[in-house]
């Protein structure tokens, strides 16, 4: 090892890039909160927009430091990230503190979660910085411990997250992500950012509240395995209509579980339904367009890439839509610089 | 009997008045479509606005004639009403054709169903015109055969409709309506008429489709009996908050069953959610206001009568609300003129 400060900096650090993913079959409900083991399987498309780039340096300081977009992270985030770094040190057998610098390209107020790309990039960069190489499946299990859906961002294109079936729950080998064979299926995803609604309940809390109080949660979960099978087959044969129908049913029924919670949790806003109306109108006009909605007011519209501009125009005209983004399938997590690859 | 034409007209005819009702626990799903036997019990408040007045004359003509608001009814309505008149003749042992004149005071485009008040008034007026007296419970069973929720409009104030439990389904004695003791509980109901959505699927079709395809229908139905018990107790002690909470949960979870149908049925419109937001804001401001939503985009807001103007103002300011009506608890069906009372 060189003692030159500049090269030392490079040699003790690693940088990774990860992209967000949009679930077509949602992760909704944990069977173990500490291990982040889900009740059901889920399936997503990794996107090619809004990557997170995270650099981890080790051995330069006494305690972990966390910076997001160039500023020190808040207390809650710092606690979450340092907890995750402890887990990485347990796995790698290392002890040095880490300096985390993460830059997220999601526009402020875009209403898109960055925890999936964030923890996927952090898991990859931290392992590399600690000189520890993990096979992708193991990296997905590790990323899952930071934020459940992060395990899916480890892989590109279409990804399934298996729930595992350990009883009692443990960090078993069964709950990991893996790619779904998709051939040349390459749909567009038009993301409509919907205004309004103000400060909503966090998806973590909403998920737990729904599991505990909604009479529809268990029936929802019971239907997922069959839909996952149908969805995987539809992706494999590039059947946009079937993928869209299953995704739209999955999202609407997930929001339905929340409407039936006591008290109800409602992420659907007036603008959300305006986008759903626009999607229905597009479909009535012969365009294959299907909506999915995460735990928030935004709507992602799956469509043929040949229709993406028309779809984007239709939704961006709506008064409650403040921005529109077009995404396609994107890459898995990659280590771009650092000790281990 | 007089042979004078004027008095003959009066003596062979009868007139009845009935009011609409708003369900606080909804009727959603039939276990027998011909007999209109519901899967679950339901509970409503009879309103004091928009009555239907129906006059039935018998023995003056060869075949049944049906006029609505002074004009001959369309074919579908005529078939439905003449089918109902045959049922009344079976019960009364009479054979003469009837002339039905029904006037409905619901404003055009108000989006409020008139089939409940319509068939309650028709059942009462037809029985009276055929000189047949039925106890109220039997009248409610008869009205149910015209339109399920009509059985509840036979009674005033708060009314429960028992599902009955005959196996196999038959027009058993168990499926009838009866009053719910309510003491001096007299809330206001502010009805916000919401624009948009165009021609929606009929509630009859939506109900059947939901029963057949929604994974949430049976869990929804399974929870009704307990909520009915709690609702009856809350009405009895005049507990507006508890009545409102149960009603809002019941309505949102009913719409949730539809969102999970394949394909989804959605009556909720952008304007519907805007009213729900306004109700949430009122509640955050200390006003006891609770929403219920029938199979359509309109929202009925239950509140204390001392708050009704404030609630009406809050919802009528919304751009998607085209009209606002304030209702209170109203009377049961009455025969106002005719041979039998």
XYZ file of C-alpha atoms in Angstrom:
682
model
C 0.000 0.000 0.000
C 1.164 3.472 -0.826
C 1.511 6.051 1.926
C 0.666 8.845 -0.480
C -2.494 10.494 0.802
C -4.183 10.747 -2.584
C -3.830 7.128 -3.606
C -4.538 5.987 -0.045
C -7.888 7.703 -0.390
C -8.687 5.739 -3.514
C -7.404 2.429 -2.210
C -9.383 2.497 1.042
C -12.653 3.528 -0.578
C -15.175 2.131 -3.030
C -17.999 3.638 -5.077
C -21.165 1.923 -6.253
C -24.112 2.984 -8.386
C -27.636 1.596 -8.020
C -30.990 2.463 -9.584
C -34.505 2.642 -8.154
C -36.984 -0.083 -8.982
C -40.741 0.054 -9.473
C -42.656 -2.917 -8.137
C -45.221 -4.515 -10.440
C -46.145 -6.869 -7.618
C -45.688 -4.951 -4.403
C -43.791 -5.630 -1.224
C -46.426 -4.897 1.391
C -46.161 -6.401 4.854
C -43.320 -7.848 6.912
C -43.336 -11.185 8.673
C -40.235 -10.098 10.590
C -39.539 -6.431 11.171
C -35.935 -6.710 12.343
C -34.800 -9.004 9.559
C -37.095 -7.348 7.007
C -38.570 -10.618 5.861
C -41.694 -10.019 3.768
C -45.015 -11.826 3.998
C -45.168 -12.283 0.227
C -42.911 -12.344 -2.783
C -42.685 -9.265 -4.983
C -41.486 -8.381 -8.457
C -40.110 -5.175 -9.924
C -38.568 -3.464 -12.881
C -35.241 -1.769 -12.200
C -35.320 1.695 -13.780
C -32.726 3.548 -15.832
C -33.311 6.930 -14.197
C -32.412 8.589 -10.890
C -29.404 6.504 -9.806
C -27.829 6.767 -6.396
C -24.020 6.945 -6.264
C -22.468 6.049 -2.943
C -18.846 6.156 -1.870
C -17.626 4.455 1.279
C -14.167 5.078 2.755
C -12.904 3.123 5.745
C -10.162 3.497 8.349
C -9.809 7.245 8.158
C -11.779 8.226 11.249
C -12.977 7.154 14.690
C -16.723 6.942 14.060
C -19.069 6.499 11.104
C -20.066 9.658 9.261
C -22.954 9.837 6.827
C -23.392 12.541 4.208
C -26.334 12.736 1.811
C -26.046 15.017 -1.181
C -23.048 16.688 0.459
C -24.732 17.409 3.785
C -24.587 15.483 7.070
C -27.562 13.115 7.295
C -30.280 13.671 9.907
C -30.315 11.671 13.109
C -32.853 9.040 11.994
C -31.005 8.332 8.757
C -27.646 8.288 10.517
C -28.905 5.704 13.016
C -30.323 3.552 10.225
C -27.169 3.710 8.103
C -24.732 3.122 10.980
C -26.839 0.126 12.028
C -26.452 -1.214 8.530
C -22.692 -0.564 8.558
C -22.418 -2.609 11.772
C -24.122 -5.474 9.945
C -21.637 -5.159 7.074
C -18.730 -5.217 9.556
C -20.200 -8.346 11.188
C -20.269 -10.052 7.797
C -16.866 -8.855 6.635
C -15.103 -9.307 9.979
C -13.770 -5.742 9.830
C -13.928 -3.083 12.537
C -12.960 0.268 11.052
C -15.458 3.101 10.978
C -16.708 4.256 7.596
C -17.342 7.570 5.889
C -20.391 7.346 3.628
C -21.028 9.907 0.889
C -24.217 9.312 -1.046
C -25.565 11.373 -3.905
C -29.076 10.802 -5.080
C -30.254 12.065 -8.445
C -33.982 11.961 -7.695
C -35.223 15.541 -8.048
C -36.305 17.065 -4.751
C -40.022 16.695 -4.260
C -40.265 14.032 -6.951
C -41.951 11.820 -4.422
C -39.886 8.814 -5.446
C -38.324 6.719 -2.732
C -34.544 6.474 -2.824
C -34.137 3.912 -0.050
C -34.005 0.993 -2.511
C -31.224 2.419 -4.684
C -29.637 3.937 -1.584
C -29.206 0.713 0.349
C -28.311 -1.314 -2.748
C -25.491 1.121 -3.520
C -24.439 1.299 0.123
C -24.339 -2.491 0.480
C -22.188 -2.846 -2.630
C -19.869 0.073 -1.840
C -19.428 -0.906 1.814
C -18.598 -4.536 0.984
C -16.096 -3.369 -1.613
C -14.576 -0.832 0.777
C -14.135 -3.560 3.386
C -12.536 -5.755 0.702
C -15.273 -8.305 0.915
C -16.730 -9.890 -2.187
C -20.305 -11.192 -2.058
C -22.092 -13.079 -4.822
C -25.071 -11.023 -6.114
C -27.653 -13.185 -4.332
C -25.861 -12.650 -1.013
C -25.513 -8.954 -1.753
C -29.292 -8.809 -2.269
C -29.871 -10.489 1.115
C -27.588 -7.915 2.714
C -29.219 -4.932 0.955
C -32.625 -6.249 2.106
C -31.577 -5.674 5.707
C -31.201 -1.943 4.963
C -34.496 -1.502 3.136
C -36.580 -4.425 1.941
C -36.980 -3.408 -1.687
C -33.247 -2.565 -1.941
C -32.597 -6.267 -2.540
C -34.349 -5.941 -5.899
C -32.175 -3.003 -7.031
C -29.106 -5.251 -6.862
C -30.236 -6.713 -10.190
C -31.196 -5.036 -13.427
C -34.266 -5.390 -15.626
C -36.965 -7.568 -14.028
C -36.371 -8.930 -10.562
C -38.254 -11.184 -8.173
C -37.766 -11.098 -4.394
C -38.514 -14.432 -2.777
C -40.109 -14.181 0.659
C -38.333 -17.205 2.142
C -40.239 -19.564 4.358
C -38.244 -19.945 7.564
C -40.345 -20.702 10.664
C -39.574 -19.033 13.038
C -38.271 -16.123 10.917
C -34.512 -15.916 10.598
C -32.218 -14.365 8.039
C -32.584 -17.534 6.046
C -31.088 -18.250 2.696
C -34.527 -18.172 1.110
C -35.311 -14.455 1.108
C -33.247 -12.953 -1.679
C -33.732 -11.358 -5.083
C -32.904 -12.792 -8.493
C -33.415 -11.790 -12.104
C -36.545 -12.810 -13.996
C -35.846 -13.962 -17.555
C -37.413 -11.265 -19.735
C -36.042 -11.843 -23.241
C -36.372 -8.592 -25.133
C -39.398 -7.363 -23.187
C -38.580 -3.680 -22.750
C -41.658 -1.618 -21.869
C -41.675 2.053 -20.994
C -42.717 3.359 -17.614
C -44.157 6.866 -17.526
C -44.070 8.221 -13.991
C -46.586 10.951 -13.189
C -45.666 12.978 -10.127
C -48.895 13.988 -8.391
C -49.188 17.022 -6.153
C -51.076 17.280 -2.953
C -51.822 15.254 0.083
C -49.199 16.885 2.229
C -47.351 14.844 4.798
C -48.527 11.259 4.591
C -47.908 8.428 6.991
C -44.648 6.571 6.257
C -44.962 3.403 4.221
C -43.322 1.454 7.060
C -46.051 2.515 9.475
C -48.825 2.152 6.916
C -47.671 -1.369 6.090
C -47.640 -2.450 9.725
C -50.979 -0.783 10.476
C -52.543 -2.516 7.471
C -51.180 -5.929 8.467
C -52.572 -5.423 11.965
C -56.005 -3.917 11.264
C -57.163 -4.571 7.704
C -59.507 -7.530 7.159
C -58.242 -7.601 3.571
C -54.537 -7.980 4.281
C -54.409 -11.758 4.536
C -56.664 -12.324 1.497
C -54.405 -9.928 -0.424
C -51.273 -11.812 0.598
C -52.900 -15.160 -0.192
C -53.313 -14.197 -3.841
C -49.741 -13.060 -4.498
C -48.032 -16.392 -5.232
C -50.391 -17.176 -8.112
C -50.049 -13.657 -9.551
C -46.254 -13.898 -9.329
C -46.318 -17.095 -11.369
C -48.575 -15.545 -14.004
C -46.508 -12.354 -14.038
C -43.208 -14.213 -14.527
C -44.685 -16.161 -17.409
C -46.113 -12.977 -18.974
C -42.757 -11.173 -18.692
C -41.034 -14.176 -20.236
C -43.229 -14.039 -23.307
C -43.289 -10.223 -23.443
C -47.044 -9.999 -22.879
C -47.503 -6.321 -21.970
C -51.291 -6.582 -21.563
C -51.080 -9.431 -19.068
C -48.168 -7.830 -17.182
C -50.160 -4.597 -17.035
C -53.397 -6.196 -15.912
C -51.711 -8.103 -13.098
C -49.705 -5.052 -12.004
C -52.751 -2.788 -11.973
C -54.794 -5.326 -10.006
C -51.942 -5.788 -7.557
C -51.541 -2.057 -6.924
C -55.251 -1.260 -6.645
C -55.851 -4.195 -4.329
C -52.866 -3.153 -2.176
C -54.393 0.321 -1.810
C -57.708 -1.386 -1.113
C -56.155 -3.196 1.871
C -55.246 0.237 3.257
C -58.693 1.746 2.676
C -60.115 -1.075 4.804
C -57.649 -0.563 7.679
C -59.021 0.953 10.908
C -58.576 3.851 10.579
C -58.099 3.903 6.819
C -54.756 4.820 5.263
C -55.214 6.620 1.981
C -52.332 7.483 -0.338
C -54.682 7.874 -3.293
C -55.203 11.567 -3.991
C -57.605 13.362 -6.311
C -54.711 13.753 -8.764
C -53.957 10.024 -8.523
C -57.469 9.213 -9.690
C -57.228 11.830 -12.434
C -54.201 9.929 -13.782
C -56.107 6.641 -13.491
C -58.937 8.242 -15.492
C -56.413 9.308 -18.140
C -55.002 5.774 -18.286
C -58.511 4.359 -18.673
C -59.174 6.845 -21.474
C -55.934 5.878 -23.231
C -56.918 2.229 -22.977
C -60.374 2.978 -24.313
C -58.560 4.626 -27.229
C -56.622 1.458 -28.002
C -53.369 2.249 -26.172
C -52.045 -0.501 -23.885
C -51.435 1.521 -20.734
C -51.605 0.176 -17.194
C -51.145 1.914 -13.878
C -49.275 1.011 -10.754
C -49.150 3.071 -7.558
C -46.640 2.786 -4.711
C -47.343 3.942 -1.164
C -47.793 7.530 -2.321
C -49.889 9.610 -4.713
C -47.747 9.123 -7.854
C -48.745 6.852 -10.707
C -46.375 4.836 -12.917
C -47.896 3.935 -16.277
C -46.585 0.864 -18.060
C -46.871 1.058 -21.832
C -45.248 0.171 -25.120
C -42.213 2.433 -25.767
C -43.824 3.440 -29.079
C -46.660 4.989 -27.032
C -44.548 6.584 -24.303
C -44.667 10.154 -25.631
C -48.414 10.000 -26.154
C -48.894 8.594 -22.652
C -46.538 11.171 -21.131
C -48.409 13.965 -22.889
C -51.797 12.708 -21.710
C -50.793 12.596 -18.063
C -48.627 15.736 -18.027
C -51.614 17.790 -19.183
C -53.465 17.049 -15.952
C -53.515 19.993 -13.532
C -52.468 17.879 -10.536
C -49.451 16.358 -12.307
C -46.391 18.471 -11.554
C -43.799 16.441 -13.461
C -43.548 13.429 -15.730
C -40.568 11.105 -16.152
C -40.046 8.344 -18.695
C -38.068 5.295 -17.598
C -37.062 2.000 -19.152
C -35.482 -1.066 -17.701
C -32.204 -0.231 -16.044
C -28.986 -1.882 -14.839
C -28.220 -3.663 -11.594
C -25.911 -2.325 -8.925
C -22.308 -1.881 -10.027
C -19.110 -1.032 -8.186
C -17.493 1.639 -10.301
C -14.272 2.167 -8.333
C -12.676 0.563 -5.299
C -10.799 -2.331 -3.779
C -13.189 -5.205 -4.518
C -15.536 -5.584 -7.485
C -119.372 2.771 -4.085
C -120.317 5.872 -5.983
C -120.621 5.808 -9.747
C -119.593 9.435 -9.996
C -116.402 9.568 -12.073
C -114.561 11.962 -9.776
C -115.097 10.077 -6.579
C -114.675 6.724 -8.366
C -111.211 7.921 -9.294
C -110.377 8.615 -5.699
C -111.924 5.446 -4.346
C -110.116 3.084 -6.732
C -106.753 4.725 -6.276
C -104.228 5.267 -3.526
C -101.254 7.585 -3.066
C -98.151 6.969 -0.977
C -95.082 9.019 -0.132
C -91.659 7.532 0.627
C -88.214 9.020 1.211
C -84.737 7.903 0.138
C -82.403 6.376 2.686
C -78.636 6.571 3.030
C -76.960 3.396 4.176
C -74.434 3.684 7.006
C -73.742 -0.032 6.640
C -74.174 -0.854 2.989
C -76.207 -3.432 1.133
C -73.585 -4.900 -1.194
C -74.061 -8.371 -2.630
C -77.064 -10.644 -3.174
C -77.318 -14.266 -2.116
C -80.401 -14.608 -4.307
C -80.884 -12.340 -7.289
C -84.538 -13.132 -8.010
C -85.731 -12.743 -4.439
C -83.243 -9.925 -3.714
C -81.946 -11.578 -0.585
C -78.731 -9.908 0.569
C -75.538 -11.577 1.736
C -75.296 -9.286 4.760
C -77.484 -7.086 6.905
C -77.437 -3.333 6.339
C -78.469 -0.206 8.194
C -79.597 3.189 6.978
C -80.933 6.578 7.867
C -84.147 7.538 6.123
C -83.808 11.099 4.857
C -86.218 14.030 4.978
C -85.465 15.264 1.456
C -86.369 14.206 -2.083
C -89.538 12.170 -1.471
C -91.211 10.081 -4.140
C -95.001 10.373 -4.418
C -96.732 7.525 -6.195
C -100.355 7.103 -7.101
C -101.802 3.774 -8.191
C -105.274 3.416 -9.740
C -106.763 0.030 -10.543
C -109.536 -1.325 -12.723
C -109.644 1.513 -15.202
C -107.738 -0.079 -18.052
C -106.720 -3.320 -19.755
C -102.981 -3.284 -19.099
C -100.579 -1.711 -16.628
C -99.305 1.769 -17.485
C -96.341 3.410 -15.831
C -95.654 7.127 -15.818
C -92.632 8.734 -14.189
C -92.657 12.471 -13.638
C -95.609 12.711 -16.035
C -94.005 10.800 -18.908
C -94.358 7.137 -19.917
C -91.553 5.097 -18.365
C -88.902 3.518 -20.575
C -89.091 -0.170 -21.467
C -86.684 -1.436 -18.797
C -88.447 0.446 -16.015
C -91.875 -0.598 -17.313
C -90.868 -4.258 -17.270
C -89.488 -3.947 -13.758
C -92.547 -2.152 -12.395
C -95.112 -4.413 -14.084
C -93.222 -7.430 -12.717
C -93.569 -5.910 -9.287
C -97.292 -5.215 -9.817
C -97.811 -8.915 -10.690
C -96.222 -9.772 -7.377
C -98.580 -7.386 -5.577
C -101.581 -8.970 -7.354
C -100.377 -12.436 -6.321
C -100.275 -11.300 -2.714
C -103.562 -9.398 -2.781
C -105.475 -11.938 -4.887
C -106.570 -9.196 -7.286
C -106.356 -9.195 -11.066
C -107.056 -5.697 -12.353
C -104.385 -3.806 -14.228
C -102.940 -0.712 -12.594
C -102.052 2.812 -13.669
C -98.941 4.013 -11.846
C -98.065 7.711 -11.656
C -94.849 8.423 -9.804
C -93.276 11.791 -9.162
C -89.770 11.971 -7.852
C -88.384 15.136 -6.297
C -84.697 14.288 -6.703
C -83.211 17.023 -8.905
C -82.125 15.743 -12.311
C -78.461 14.890 -12.317
C -78.298 14.840 -8.522
C -76.839 11.385 -8.753
C -79.061 10.083 -5.988
C -80.845 6.799 -6.506
C -84.627 6.937 -6.343
C -85.301 3.211 -6.561
C -85.529 2.841 -2.771
C -88.132 5.562 -2.258
C -89.740 4.592 -5.582
C -90.431 0.966 -4.725
C -91.351 1.748 -1.107
C -93.981 4.215 -2.307
C -95.148 1.867 -5.050
C -95.505 -1.083 -2.667
C -97.562 0.969 -0.231
C -99.716 2.671 -2.869
C -100.361 -0.549 -4.809
C -101.369 -2.517 -1.722
C -103.692 0.297 -0.712
C -105.135 0.555 -4.213
C -105.849 -3.188 -4.184
C -107.481 -2.761 -0.760
C -104.925 -4.937 0.905
C -103.457 -4.019 4.263
C -99.989 -5.282 5.131
C -98.224 -4.815 8.462
C -95.089 -2.642 8.000
C -92.705 -5.587 8.276
C -94.563 -7.406 5.490
C -94.656 -4.218 3.439
C -90.865 -4.006 3.787
C -90.485 -7.605 2.549
C -92.655 -6.738 -0.436
C -90.767 -3.487 -1.224
C -87.505 -5.457 -1.053
C -88.649 -7.487 -4.063
C -88.756 -4.283 -6.145
C -85.372 -2.918 -5.068
C -83.428 -4.285 -2.125
C -82.853 -1.069 -0.232
C -86.518 -0.046 -0.712
C -87.387 -2.235 2.277
C -85.509 0.224 4.498
C -87.455 3.264 3.215
C -90.679 1.731 4.608
C -89.538 2.934 8.026
C -88.370 6.336 9.204
C -85.255 7.403 11.084
C -82.760 4.558 11.527
C -83.549 1.200 9.969
C -81.883 -2.204 9.871
C -82.487 -4.728 7.095
C -82.002 -8.292 8.262
C -80.500 -10.611 5.664
C -82.505 -13.677 6.679
C -80.824 -17.030 6.781
C -82.935 -19.399 4.692
C -80.996 -22.221 3.032
C -81.725 -22.642 0.160
C -82.754 -19.005 -0.380
C -86.473 -18.364 -0.380
C -88.603 -15.322 0.329
C -88.373 -16.218 3.980
C -89.821 -14.313 6.856
C -86.322 -13.389 8.006
C -85.302 -10.795 5.421
C -87.172 -7.634 6.329
C -86.498 -4.162 7.670
C -87.314 -2.772 11.093
C -86.635 0.427 13.000
C -83.519 0.805 15.138
C -84.203 2.529 18.479
C -82.386 5.858 18.196
C -83.670 7.973 21.074
C -83.079 11.601 20.192
C -80.037 10.912 17.999
C -80.628 13.287 15.104
C -77.445 13.939 13.102
C -77.235 15.964 9.917
C -76.210 14.464 6.610
C -74.558 16.821 4.139
C -74.655 15.334 0.651
C -71.982 16.560 -1.761
C -72.854 15.941 -5.402
C -69.624 15.240 -7.252
C -69.176 15.845 -10.957
C -67.370 13.666 -13.383
C -66.821 10.057 -14.141
C -69.364 9.893 -16.909
C -71.483 6.795 -17.331
C -70.508 4.277 -14.686
C -71.402 0.620 -14.458
C -74.755 0.027 -12.717
C -74.590 -0.844 -9.044
C -76.426 -4.096 -9.759
C -73.711 -5.208 -12.166
C -70.885 -3.881 -10.000
C -72.251 -5.742 -6.988
C -72.455 -9.040 -8.850
C -69.035 -8.596 -10.456
C -67.511 -7.847 -7.050
C -69.118 -10.883 -5.425
C -67.798 -13.047 -8.253
C -64.252 -11.712 -8.713
C -63.030 -9.774 -5.671
C -60.869 -11.667 -3.161
C -62.035 -9.143 -0.579
C -65.773 -9.660 -0.912
C -66.166 -12.534 1.534
C -63.866 -10.963 4.157
C -65.913 -7.770 3.814
C -69.184 -9.617 4.309
C -67.756 -11.575 7.240
C -67.181 -8.369 9.203
C -70.650 -6.861 8.813
C -72.550 -8.621 11.608
C -70.155 -7.324 14.278
C -70.231 -3.794 12.854
C -74.048 -3.874 12.767
C -74.124 -4.743 16.462
C -71.700 -1.948 17.332
C -73.557 0.501 15.079
C -76.952 -0.276 16.658
C -75.509 0.252 20.114
C -73.840 3.514 19.052
C -77.084 4.829 17.514
C -78.948 3.873 20.669
C -76.659 5.966 22.829
C -76.347 8.796 20.269
C -72.602 8.301 19.792
C -71.936 10.264 16.597
C -68.184 9.537 16.567
C -68.651 5.789 16.762
C -71.507 5.805 14.222
C -69.324 7.886 11.898
C -66.224 5.746 12.303
C -68.110 2.542 11.567
C -69.948 4.077 8.610
C -66.769 5.482 7.077
C -64.950 2.171 7.486
C -67.899 0.321 5.980
C -68.072 2.566 2.921
C -64.329 2.701 2.253
C -63.992 -1.046 2.652
C -66.948 -1.605 0.309
C -65.227 0.523 -2.333
C -62.031 -1.398 -1.566
C -63.794 -4.663 -2.471
C -64.504 -3.120 -5.890
C -60.955 -1.872 -6.437
C -59.775 -5.462 -5.957
C -62.271 -6.935 -8.433
C -60.902 -8.190 -11.767
C -61.143 -5.866 -13.561
C -61.517 -3.166 -10.919
C -64.735 -1.210 -10.530
C -64.086 2.335 -9.416
C -66.836 4.750 -8.431
C -64.388 6.935 -6.517
C -63.608 10.023 -8.564
C -61.023 12.766 -8.093
C -63.824 14.938 -6.672
C -64.826 12.163 -4.282
C -61.339 12.164 -2.782
C -61.335 15.954 -2.643
C -64.448 15.734 -0.431
C -62.765 13.059 1.699
C -59.784 15.410 2.094
C -62.153 18.186 3.186
C -63.789 15.846 5.712
C -60.358 14.871 7.067
C -59.448 18.558 7.358
C -62.706 19.309 9.213
C -61.984 16.460 11.588
C -58.432 17.689 12.120
C -60.050 21.021 13.024
C -62.165 19.424 15.736
C -65.413 18.926 13.796
C -66.977 15.462 14.019
C -67.545 14.748 10.336
C -67.570 11.304 8.746
C -68.019 10.281 5.133
C -70.034 7.583 3.481
C -70.116 6.840 -0.248
C -72.720 4.825 -2.155
C -72.030 3.124 -5.488
C -71.304 6.463 -7.160
C -69.015 9.482 -6.826
C -71.098 11.465 -4.295
C -70.180 11.756 -0.637
C -72.598 12.007 2.293
C -71.061 13.603 5.367
C -72.503 12.735 8.755
C -72.100 15.486 11.329
C -73.660 17.244 14.270
C -76.528 19.501 13.092
C -74.767 22.420 14.805
C -71.899 21.936 12.332
C -73.976 21.317 9.211
C -73.589 24.780 7.684
C -69.856 24.782 8.256
C -69.559 21.307 6.726
C -71.790 22.245 3.786
C -69.699 25.344 3.149
C -66.432 23.410 3.256
C -67.559 20.849 0.702
C -69.504 23.205 -1.559
C -66.354 25.302 -2.082
C -64.647 22.389 -3.856
C -64.473 22.811 -7.637
C -65.749 19.277 -8.328
C -68.800 19.616 -6.082
C -71.742 20.810 -8.165
C -74.407 20.855 -5.459
C -74.795 20.308 -1.739
C -77.904 19.130 0.112
C -78.516 18.969 3.843
C -80.722 16.159 5.138
C -81.895 14.966 8.531
C -83.707 11.866 9.605
C -86.971 11.524 7.753
C -90.318 9.729 7.959
C -91.289 6.246 6.866
C -93.612 5.478 3.969
C -97.128 6.807 4.396
C -100.334 6.330 2.430
C -101.729 9.827 2.047
C -104.948 9.064 0.213
C -106.736 5.899 -0.849
C -108.828 2.911 0.022
C -106.612 1.204 2.613
C -104.195 2.805 5.046
